[in-house]
Tab-separated table of C-alpha atoms in Angstrom:
chain	number	residue	atom	x	y	z
A	129	UNK	CA	19.650	38.475	-56.344
A	130	UNK	CA	20.954	41.917	-55.462
A	131	UNK	CA	20.240	45.271	-56.924
A	132	UNK	CA	21.932	45.419	-60.270
A	133	UNK	CA	22.265	41.761	-61.076
A	134	UNK	CA	22.005	38.078	-60.282
A	135	UNK	CA	24.572	36.346	-58.132
A	136	UNK	CA	25.791	32.907	-59.069
A	137	UNK	CA	27.266	30.208	-56.857
A	138	UNK	CA	30.837	30.907	-58.036
A	139	UNK	CA	30.691	34.730	-57.856
A	140	UNK	CA	33.265	36.544	-55.732
A	141	UNK	CA	31.386	38.171	-52.865
A	142	UNK	CA	34.350	40.438	-52.098
A	143	UNK	CA	33.707	42.433	-55.297
A	144	UNK	CA	30.129	43.156	-54.306
A	145	UNK	CA	29.767	46.248	-52.201
A	146	UNK	CA	26.974	45.108	-49.894
A	147	UNK	CA	25.796	47.894	-47.654
A	148	UNK	CA	24.368	47.497	-44.174
A	149	UNK	CA	20.629	47.025	-44.330
A	150	UNK	CA	20.672	46.111	-48.012
A	151	UNK	CA	18.029	43.568	-49.031
A	152	UNK	CA	18.913	40.298	-50.750
A	153	UNK	CA	16.402	38.077	-52.504
A	154	UNK	CA	16.930	34.325	-52.321
A	155	UNK	CA	15.602	32.283	-55.201
A	156	UNK	CA	15.471	28.536	-55.605
A	157	UNK	CA	13.446	25.371	-55.134
A	158	UNK	CA	12.485	24.227	-51.636
A	159	UNK	CA	13.443	20.726	-50.518
A	160	UNK	CA	10.718	18.130	-50.400
A	161	UNK	CA	8.804	18.220	-47.121
A	162	UNK	CA	9.005	14.830	-45.440
A	163	UNK	CA	5.940	13.777	-43.489
A	164	UNK	CA	6.558	12.617	-39.896
A	165	UNK	CA	6.936	8.867	-39.518
A	166	UNK	CA	4.284	8.791	-36.798
A	167	UNK	CA	1.378	11.173	-36.573
A	168	UNK	CA	0.695	13.018	-33.350
A	169	UNK	CA	-1.829	11.247	-31.138
A	170	UNK	CA	-3.601	13.200	-28.444
A	171	UNK	CA	-4.323	11.647	-25.049
A	172	UNK	CA	-8.074	11.681	-25.583
A	173	UNK	CA	-7.611	9.703	-28.823
A	174	UNK	CA	-5.592	6.877	-27.238
A	175	UNK	CA	-7.096	3.384	-26.953
A	176	UNK	CA	-8.525	2.761	-23.497
A	177	UNK	CA	-5.720	0.437	-22.352
A	178	UNK	CA	-3.029	2.945	-23.419
A	179	UNK	CA	-5.034	5.772	-21.877
A	180	UNK	CA	-5.048	3.943	-18.535
A	181	UNK	CA	-1.234	3.820	-18.649
A	182	UNK	CA	-0.961	7.485	-19.669
A	183	UNK	CA	-3.202	8.602	-16.797
A	184	UNK	CA	-0.753	7.078	-14.299
A	185	UNK	CA	-3.257	5.384	-12.001
A	186	UNK	CA	-6.028	2.807	-12.130
A	187	UNK	CA	-9.688	3.629	-12.636
A	188	UNK	CA	-12.206	4.497	-9.964
A	189	UNK	CA	-15.141	2.324	-8.881
A	190	UNK	CA	-18.789	3.277	-9.272
A	191	UNK	CA	-20.749	3.595	-6.027
A	192	UNK	CA	-23.707	1.228	-6.314
A	193	UNK	CA	-25.475	2.661	-3.278
A	194	UNK	CA	-23.562	2.937	0.009
A	195	UNK	CA	-20.774	0.718	-1.361
A	196	UNK	CA	-17.916	3.123	-0.603
A	197	UNK	CA	-16.756	0.689	2.124
A	198	UNK	CA	-16.306	-1.997	-0.542
A	199	UNK	CA	-14.766	0.307	-3.159
A	200	UNK	CA	-12.123	1.661	-0.787
A	201	UNK	CA	-11.249	-1.842	0.429
A	202	UNK	CA	-10.788	-3.063	-3.136
A	203	UNK	CA	-8.625	-0.073	-4.108
A	204	UNK	CA	-6.266	-0.683	-1.176
A	205	UNK	CA	-5.920	-4.384	-1.985
A	206	UNK	CA	-5.517	-3.561	-5.668
A	207	UNK	CA	-2.359	-1.616	-4.755
A	208	UNK	CA	-0.560	-4.877	-3.845
A	209	UNK	CA	1.032	-6.205	-7.079
A	210	UNK	CA	1.887	-9.597	-5.569
A	211	UNK	CA	-1.771	-10.177	-4.725
A	212	UNK	CA	-2.766	-9.317	-8.285
A	213	UNK	CA	-0.196	-11.802	-9.594
A	214	UNK	CA	-1.577	-14.537	-7.347
A	215	UNK	CA	-5.098	-13.785	-8.581
A	216	UNK	CA	-4.009	-13.897	-12.232
A	217	UNK	CA	-2.634	-17.409	-11.662
A	218	UNK	CA	-5.816	-18.470	-9.878
A	219	UNK	CA	-7.903	-21.269	-11.320
A	220	UNK	CA	-10.866	-23.002	-9.717
A	221	UNK	CA	-9.419	-25.889	-7.679
A	222	UNK	CA	-10.691	-29.380	-8.343
A	223	UNK	CA	-11.181	-31.919	-5.611
A	224	UNK	CA	-10.477	-29.379	-2.847
A	225	UNK	CA	-12.776	-28.569	0.048
A	226	UNK	CA	-13.618	-24.995	-1.005
A	227	UNK	CA	-17.221	-23.890	-1.429
A	228	UNK	CA	-18.431	-22.540	-4.748
A	229	UNK	CA	-19.315	-19.103	-3.372
A	230	UNK	CA	-15.706	-18.564	-2.251
A	231	UNK	CA	-14.453	-19.463	-5.717
A	232	UNK	CA	-16.913	-17.004	-7.231
A	233	UNK	CA	-15.691	-14.193	-4.946
A	234	UNK	CA	-12.063	-14.903	-5.845
A	235	UNK	CA	-12.791	-15.061	-9.578
A	236	UNK	CA	-14.788	-11.828	-9.378
A	237	UNK	CA	-11.905	-10.125	-7.541
A	238	UNK	CA	-9.459	-11.282	-10.209
A	239	UNK	CA	-11.672	-10.061	-13.064
A	240	UNK	CA	-12.344	-6.721	-11.375
A	241	UNK	CA	-8.629	-6.075	-10.786
A	242	UNK	CA	-7.923	-6.812	-14.458
A	243	UNK	CA	-10.602	-4.356	-15.517
A	244	UNK	CA	-9.234	-1.667	-13.198
A	245	UNK	CA	-5.783	-2.027	-14.766
A	246	UNK	CA	-6.921	-1.674	-18.362
A	247	UNK	CA	-9.668	0.926	-17.987
A	248	UNK	CA	-9.396	4.694	-17.694
A	249	UNK	CA	-13.117	5.160	-17.107
A	250	UNK	CA	-14.922	4.314	-13.842
A	251	UNK	CA	-15.577	0.590	-13.467
A	252	UNK	CA	-18.813	-0.840	-12.104
A	253	UNK	CA	-18.175	-3.583	-9.492
A	254	UNK	CA	-21.707	-4.968	-9.866
A	255	UNK	CA	-20.696	-8.599	-10.437
A	256	UNK	CA	-18.274	-8.564	-7.502
A	257	UNK	CA	-20.901	-6.992	-5.249
A	258	UNK	CA	-23.457	-9.641	-6.198
A	259	UNK	CA	-21.185	-12.589	-5.378
A	260	UNK	CA	-19.955	-10.863	-2.202
A	261	UNK	CA	-23.538	-10.501	-0.948
A	262	UNK	CA	-24.223	-14.120	-1.825
A	263	UNK	CA	-21.209	-15.247	0.195
A	264	UNK	CA	-21.782	-12.781	3.059
A	265	UNK	CA	-25.482	-11.785	3.249
A	266	UNK	CA	-24.807	-9.074	5.854
A	267	UNK	CA	-23.504	-6.835	3.063
A	268	UNK	CA	-26.941	-6.968	1.466
A	269	UNK	CA	-28.853	-5.533	4.426
A	270	UNK	CA	-31.431	-2.918	3.459
A	271	UNK	CA	-33.159	-0.087	5.278
A	272	UNK	CA	-35.930	2.086	3.839
A	273	UNK	CA	-35.576	0.270	0.501
A	274	UNK	CA	-31.871	1.169	0.232
A	275	UNK	CA	-28.713	-0.790	0.942
A	276	UNK	CA	-27.166	0.071	4.297
A	277	UNK	CA	-23.676	1.400	4.888
A	278	UNK	CA	-21.346	-1.371	6.072
A	279	UNK	CA	-18.049	-1.584	7.943
A	280	UNK	CA	-14.971	-1.528	5.697
A	281	UNK	CA	-13.050	-3.443	8.366
A	282	UNK	CA	-15.518	-6.328	8.145
A	283	UNK	CA	-15.375	-6.274	4.347
A	284	UNK	CA	-11.559	-6.347	4.449
A	285	UNK	CA	-11.491	-9.229	6.935
A	286	UNK	CA	-14.040	-11.373	5.112
A	287	UNK	CA	-12.459	-10.810	1.705
A	288	UNK	CA	-8.949	-11.658	2.920
A	289	UNK	CA	-10.250	-14.769	4.670
A	290	UNK	CA	-11.927	-15.926	1.459
A	291	UNK	CA	-8.825	-15.272	-0.639
A	292	UNK	CA	-6.645	-17.105	1.874
A	293	UNK	CA	-8.824	-20.197	1.492
A	294	UNK	CA	-9.108	-20.194	-2.295
A	295	UNK	CA	-5.602	-19.083	-3.284
A	296	UNK	CA	-4.123	-21.651	-0.915
A	297	UNK	CA	-6.301	-24.432	-2.324
A	298	UNK	CA	-5.547	-23.536	-5.949
A	299	UNK	CA	-1.760	-23.823	-5.549
A	300	UNK	CA	-0.145	-26.834	-7.169
A	301	UNK	CA	1.066	-28.386	-3.925
A	302	UNK	CA	-1.743	-27.095	-1.725
A	303	UNK	CA	0.639	-25.317	0.642
A	304	UNK	CA	1.286	-21.955	-0.980
A	305	UNK	CA	-0.797	-19.550	1.083
A	306	UNK	CA	-0.249	-16.291	-0.806
A	307	UNK	CA	-2.377	-14.219	1.574
A	308	UNK	CA	-0.495	-15.529	4.617
A	309	UNK	CA	2.834	-14.669	2.986
A	310	UNK	CA	1.685	-11.183	2.010
A	311	UNK	CA	-0.275	-10.124	5.097
A	312	UNK	CA	0.197	-12.727	7.843
A	313	UNK	CA	1.800	-11.557	11.101
A	314	UNK	CA	3.054	-14.294	13.437
A	315	UNK	CA	2.627	-13.512	17.127
A	316	UNK	CA	4.068	-15.231	20.179
A	317	UNK	CA	2.273	-14.462	23.448
A	318	UNK	CA	2.954	-14.876	27.147
A	319	UNK	CA	-0.219	-15.515	29.157
A	320	UNK	CA	0.188	-14.902	32.892
A	321	UNK	CA	-2.196	-15.037	35.865
A	322	UNK	CA	-1.184	-12.880	38.826
A	323	UNK	CA	-3.528	-14.656	41.244
A	324	UNK	CA	-2.208	-18.174	40.668
A	325	UNK	CA	1.170	-17.539	39.062
A	326	UNK	CA	0.223	-19.742	36.108
A	327	UNK	CA	2.052	-18.967	32.908
A	328	UNK	CA	1.806	-20.331	29.386
A	329	UNK	CA	2.766	-19.342	25.863
A	330	UNK	CA	0.659	-19.141	22.720
A	331	UNK	CA	1.397	-18.709	19.029
A	332	UNK	CA	-1.027	-17.364	16.457
A	333	UNK	CA	-1.141	-15.745	13.045
A	334	UNK	CA	-3.176	-12.623	12.303
A	335	UNK	CA	-3.662	-10.505	9.194
A	336	UNK	CA	-3.267	-7.133	10.904
A	337	UNK	CA	-2.009	-5.368	13.997
A	338	UNK	CA	-4.451	-3.310	16.029
A	339	UNK	CA	-3.884	0.244	17.189
A	340	UNK	CA	-5.959	0.681	20.339
A	341	UNK	CA	-6.928	4.288	21.034
A	342	UNK	CA	-7.227	5.706	24.539
A	343	UNK	CA	-6.546	8.991	26.320
A	344	UNK	CA	-2.865	8.049	26.603
A	345	UNK	CA	-2.409	7.275	22.901
A	346	UNK	CA	-1.195	10.133	20.706
A	347	UNK	CA	0.915	8.213	18.203
A	348	UNK	CA	0.509	5.024	16.210
A	349	UNK	CA	3.442	3.352	17.951
A	350	UNK	CA	1.827	3.854	21.360
A	351	UNK	CA	-1.444	2.384	20.105
A	352	UNK	CA	0.335	-0.669	18.703
A	353	UNK	CA	1.957	-1.336	22.076
A	354	UNK	CA	-1.467	-1.165	23.717
A	355	UNK	CA	-2.846	-3.493	21.049
A	356	UNK	CA	-0.269	-6.162	21.885
A	357	UNK	CA	-1.486	-6.290	25.491
A	358	UNK	CA	-4.877	-7.580	26.558
A	359	UNK	CA	-6.730	-9.046	29.508
A	360	UNK	CA	-8.845	-12.175	29.281
A	361	UNK	CA	-10.886	-14.108	31.769
A	362	UNK	CA	-10.668	-17.878	31.630
A	363	UNK	CA	-10.699	-20.911	33.882
A	364	UNK	CA	-7.677	-21.406	36.131
A	365	UNK	CA	-7.008	-25.121	36.830
A	366	UNK	CA	-4.945	-24.349	39.934
A	367	UNK	CA	-7.588	-22.031	41.430
A	368	UNK	CA	-10.565	-24.065	40.249
A	369	UNK	CA	-12.397	-20.939	39.087
A	370	UNK	CA	-12.310	-18.180	36.522
A	371	UNK	CA	-9.406	-15.783	36.849
A	372	UNK	CA	-7.983	-12.775	35.067
A	373	UNK	CA	-5.018	-13.448	32.766
A	374	UNK	CA	-2.715	-10.873	31.191
A	375	UNK	CA	-1.693	-11.591	27.595
A	376	UNK	CA	1.435	-9.886	26.243
A	377	UNK	CA	2.299	-10.493	22.589
A	378	UNK	CA	5.354	-9.903	20.432
A	379	UNK	CA	5.777	-10.108	16.665
A	380	UNK	CA	7.622	-13.285	15.706
A	381	UNK	CA	7.201	-13.225	11.921
A	382	UNK	CA	6.813	-10.327	9.490
A	383	UNK	CA	4.748	-10.203	6.283
A	384	UNK	CA	5.524	-8.562	2.969
A	385	UNK	CA	2.807	-5.981	3.661
A	386	UNK	CA	1.952	-4.893	7.179
A	387	UNK	CA	-1.652	-3.804	7.736
A	388	UNK	CA	-2.763	-1.879	10.799
A	389	UNK	CA	-6.316	-1.367	12.016
A	390	UNK	CA	-7.207	1.753	13.981
A	391	UNK	CA	-9.792	0.564	16.519
A	392	UNK	CA	-12.005	3.649	16.328
A	393	UNK	CA	-15.442	2.024	16.510
A	394	UNK	CA	-16.857	0.551	19.707
A	395	UNK	CA	-20.270	-0.475	20.990
A	396	UNK	CA	-21.888	2.196	23.143
A	397	UNK	CA	-24.277	0.488	25.539
A	398	UNK	CA	-26.225	3.562	26.641
A	399	UNK	CA	-27.216	4.417	23.068
A	400	UNK	CA	-27.135	0.804	21.828
A	401	UNK	CA	-25.133	1.665	18.721
A	402	UNK	CA	-21.612	1.842	17.352
A	403	UNK	CA	-19.730	4.988	18.321
A	404	UNK	CA	-16.553	6.438	16.858
A	405	UNK	CA	-13.414	7.642	18.649
A	406	UNK	CA	-12.398	10.918	16.988
A	407	UNK	CA	-9.116	11.320	18.870
A	408	UNK	CA	-6.133	12.351	16.753
A	409	UNK	CA	-3.488	9.634	16.433
A	410	UNK	CA	-0.431	10.647	14.420
A	411	UNK	CA	1.333	8.163	12.173
A	412	UNK	CA	4.538	8.406	10.083
A	413	UNK	CA	5.203	7.725	6.418
A	414	UNK	CA	7.877	5.250	7.556
A	415	UNK	CA	7.290	2.922	10.498
A	416	UNK	CA	9.931	0.934	12.383
A	417	UNK	CA	8.457	-1.907	14.465
A	418	UNK	CA	11.741	-3.416	15.643
A	419	UNK	CA	10.962	-2.843	19.331
A	420	UNK	CA	7.631	-4.697	18.953
A	421	UNK	CA	9.366	-7.876	17.786
A	422	UNK	CA	10.372	-10.912	19.815
A	423	UNK	CA	14.010	-11.493	20.751
A	424	UNK	CA	14.206	-14.309	18.213
A	425	UNK	CA	12.991	-12.113	15.365
A	426	UNK	CA	15.230	-9.213	16.409
A	427	UNK	CA	18.280	-11.428	16.020
A	428	UNK	CA	17.204	-12.203	12.457
A	429	UNK	CA	16.657	-8.524	11.697
A	430	UNK	CA	19.924	-7.258	13.186
A	431	UNK	CA	22.081	-8.285	10.212
A	432	UNK	CA	19.957	-6.696	7.465
A	433	UNK	CA	19.396	-3.580	9.602
A	434	UNK	CA	23.144	-3.159	10.084
A	435	UNK	CA	23.740	-3.399	6.342
A	436	UNK	CA	20.871	-0.991	5.691
A	437	UNK	CA	22.353	1.618	8.056
A	438	UNK	CA	25.820	1.189	6.553
A	439	UNK	CA	24.521	1.602	3.024
A	440	UNK	CA	22.541	4.684	4.048
A	441	UNK	CA	25.670	6.183	5.620
A	442	UNK	CA	27.742	5.544	2.499
A	443	UNK	CA	25.014	6.922	0.256
A	444	UNK	CA	25.023	10.100	2.356
A	445	UNK	CA	28.807	10.388	2.142
A	446	UNK	CA	28.707	10.096	-1.646
A	447	UNK	CA	26.320	13.027	-1.906
A	448	UNK	CA	28.656	15.213	0.175
A	449	UNK	CA	31.825	14.452	-1.793
A	450	UNK	CA	33.562	17.242	-3.689
A	451	UNK	CA	34.905	16.992	-7.213
A	452	UNK	CA	38.572	16.881	-6.078
A	453	UNK	CA	38.192	13.563	-4.214
A	454	UNK	CA	37.918	11.214	-7.184
A	455	UNK	CA	40.257	8.585	-5.762
A	456	UNK	CA	38.210	8.351	-2.581
A	457	UNK	CA	35.092	8.103	-4.716
A	458	UNK	CA	36.484	4.991	-6.349
A	459	UNK	CA	37.339	3.445	-3.003
A	460	UNK	CA	33.885	4.196	-1.612
A	461	UNK	CA	32.199	2.679	-4.656
A	462	UNK	CA	34.165	-0.525	-4.245
A	463	UNK	CA	33.273	-0.717	-0.572
A	464	UNK	CA	29.640	-0.086	-1.372
A	465	UNK	CA	29.648	-2.831	-3.973
A	466	UNK	CA	31.070	-5.229	-1.439
A	467	UNK	CA	28.337	-4.384	1.042
A	468	UNK	CA	25.792	-4.698	-1.719
A	469	UNK	CA	27.054	-8.170	-2.565
A	470	UNK	CA	26.688	-9.107	1.089
A	471	UNK	CA	23.098	-7.910	1.204
A	472	UNK	CA	22.309	-9.748	-2.014
A	473	UNK	CA	23.753	-12.901	-0.505
A	474	UNK	CA	21.571	-12.450	2.552
A	475	UNK	CA	18.565	-12.063	0.316
A	476	UNK	CA	19.404	-15.161	-1.691
A	477	UNK	CA	20.319	-17.468	1.165
A	478	UNK	CA	18.333	-16.118	4.099
A	479	UNK	CA	14.735	-16.622	5.055
A	480	UNK	CA	11.955	-14.063	4.604
A	481	UNK	CA	12.590	-12.648	8.083
A	482	UNK	CA	16.289	-12.239	7.277
A	483	UNK	CA	15.485	-10.240	4.158
A	484	UNK	CA	13.192	-7.837	6.006
A	485	UNK	CA	14.419	-5.065	8.289
A	486	UNK	CA	11.307	-4.209	10.295
A	487	UNK	CA	11.023	-0.823	8.553
A	488	UNK	CA	7.922	-0.251	6.421
A	489	UNK	CA	6.812	2.517	4.046
A	490	UNK	CA	3.201	3.677	3.935
A	491	UNK	CA	1.528	2.715	0.638
A	492	UNK	CA	-2.224	2.928	1.332
A	493	UNK	CA	-4.662	4.424	3.834
A	494	UNK	CA	-8.366	3.657	4.190
A	495	UNK	CA	-10.250	6.501	5.869
A	496	UNK	CA	-13.731	7.173	7.195
A	497	UNK	CA	-15.443	10.551	7.342
A	498	UNK	CA	-18.313	10.933	9.784
A	499	UNK	CA	-19.211	10.205	13.393
A	500	UNK	CA	-21.004	6.872	13.040
A	501	UNK	CA	-19.985	3.476	11.680
A	502	UNK	CA	-23.420	3.064	10.114
A	503	UNK	CA	-23.113	6.247	8.068
A	504	UNK	CA	-20.387	8.527	6.751
A	505	UNK	CA	-18.107	7.880	3.812
A	506	UNK	CA	-15.061	5.665	3.155
A	507	UNK	CA	-12.184	6.692	0.867
A	508	UNK	CA	-8.928	4.991	-0.190
A	509	UNK	CA	-5.620	6.875	-0.497
A	510	UNK	CA	-3.096	4.841	-2.496
A	511	UNK	CA	0.539	5.502	-3.393
A	512	UNK	CA	1.327	4.764	-7.041
A	513	UNK	CA	4.511	3.241	-8.460
A	514	UNK	CA	5.635	6.707	-9.599
A	515	UNK	CA	5.455	7.939	-5.995
A	516	UNK	CA	2.289	10.013	-6.406
A	517	UNK	CA	-0.644	9.629	-4.038
A	518	UNK	CA	-4.141	9.173	-5.458
A	519	UNK	CA	-7.356	9.654	-3.504
A	520	UNK	CA	-9.917	7.105	-4.718
A	521	UNK	CA	-13.252	8.652	-3.790
A	522	UNK	CA	-15.403	6.017	-5.505
A	523	UNK	CA	-15.365	6.878	-9.235
A	524	UNK	CA	-13.364	10.106	-8.811
A	525	UNK	CA	-9.583	9.563	-8.464
A	526	UNK	CA	-7.640	12.759	-7.695
A	527	UNK	CA	-3.952	13.470	-7.104
A	528	UNK	CA	-2.926	14.353	-3.541
A	529	UNK	CA	0.232	15.724	-1.949
A	530	UNK	CA	2.246	13.412	0.278
A	531	UNK	CA	2.171	15.899	3.155
A	532	UNK	CA	-1.638	15.699	3.137
A	533	UNK	CA	-1.587	11.958	3.828
A	534	UNK	CA	-0.324	12.350	7.392
A	535	UNK	CA	-3.138	14.830	8.061
A	536	UNK	CA	-5.633	11.948	8.017
A	537	UNK	CA	-4.879	11.279	11.677
A	538	UNK	CA	-8.232	12.354	13.108
A	539	UNK	CA	-9.248	14.974	15.618
A	540	UNK	CA	-12.374	16.229	13.834
A	541	UNK	CA	-14.960	15.468	11.178
A	542	UNK	CA	-12.442	15.275	8.315
A	543	UNK	CA	-11.306	11.970	6.781
A	544	UNK	CA	-9.300	9.990	9.329
A	545	UNK	CA	-7.322	6.770	9.136
A	546	UNK	CA	-9.826	4.345	10.503
A	547	UNK	CA	-9.788	0.892	9.050
A	548	UNK	CA	-6.388	0.290	7.494
A	549	UNK	CA	-2.870	1.462	7.031
A	550	UNK	CA	-1.019	-0.687	4.499
A	551	UNK	CA	2.779	-0.585	4.653
A	552	UNK	CA	5.404	-2.246	2.452
A	553	UNK	CA	9.086	-2.964	3.242
A	554	UNK	CA	11.022	0.307	3.233
A	555	UNK	CA	13.444	1.260	0.479
A	556	UNK	CA	15.834	4.221	0.544
A	557	UNK	CA	15.320	7.045	-1.959
A	558	UNK	CA	18.913	6.882	-3.230
A	559	UNK	CA	19.195	5.025	-6.547
A	560	UNK	CA	22.513	3.442	-5.587
A	561	UNK	CA	20.937	2.323	-2.341
A	562	UNK	CA	17.783	0.824	-3.829
A	563	UNK	CA	19.630	-1.484	-6.187
A	564	UNK	CA	21.716	-2.880	-3.345
A	565	UNK	CA	18.971	-3.553	-0.833
A	566	UNK	CA	16.348	-4.705	-3.302
A	567	UNK	CA	16.992	-8.240	-2.098
A	568	UNK	CA	15.450	-7.330	1.258
A	569	UNK	CA	12.109	-6.763	-0.404
A	570	UNK	CA	10.281	-10.067	-0.467
A	571	UNK	CA	8.518	-11.164	-3.601
């Protein structure tokens, strides 16, 4: 409608002298308003299982009274998806030589991990704590009517030992040791006596490497080298007496997840108590242990490492290409696909050692704050699937920056990597690179 009359659909607008700024009135019937197919749901209104997914990380664990050592250990182990899968498939073995208390600990671990995955609110590990104390009474020690602080390293060791026994026994053929495959490190050692010239070799399997800390150690790699050397006193048949032997070890088999213990606690005789080494020991977000491996293992790693370097080089070249080199882009893609097929073939036909490269990414850190092993506070720092780091301080998970993780190296009273570093096989950040070397990641 304009001043002076009503306009119809077929009117000629050219005959209407519309002036600038003139007002027009639109008249008609509004279309029917269609309601949205799905109503808006706010995060706080989501069901608990969906809320846990939306939050982006698992729930925290309630501190039941100096149980931070247990909570942080569980959060680090909970970050290993293959371990969770093995626990889901776990059923109490029949006719196997496994004590009932070990089965109870394994079942409680499985149930607790399930609850952590589906809950957004803090979870109470009361049932797990009860069966853990029944299996290992030292975790139930009390002082002044309160439960004492315990060593997270001991909790980690005892729990992994229990799981290795039960998960192995529950497998269909009795030979599938999931814990050994995930965390077991095979070592080959040369034992030599300088006095007699005796020499022998030993093989063993451990669940972690040790980083020994001394005045000469400033970096994790240096501490690992020290940890692979030790002195032991034993009987020498040729000398007919006790003698000092030097034991030098090399890694002869790699696990899916490499765990490293910082040996910060030691027994101080003059004070008759455990003391803590506060020295700063730097560690990287990516660790290459190739030079700590035996010659036999290095030969197995050389092929995958060569392909990894070649793929990384090609991925870098692709990023630097300009838009006028399309033909070369096609050629490079074909070459990359060929290399990718080779790596996939290695992953399909090779052994576990062939698939690994000796390069590991940091995925979890277990820290201790304080100057004594019998006090202080343990915290877990875990990398999520989306790449974010979460600090699990008992029932209070908080997001952390990646650059803050390497600051947990010690040197003061702040949280320091003490009990565990957990590392998984490294993958490059380039999407085209990940899909080609995914076969190197053991499952």
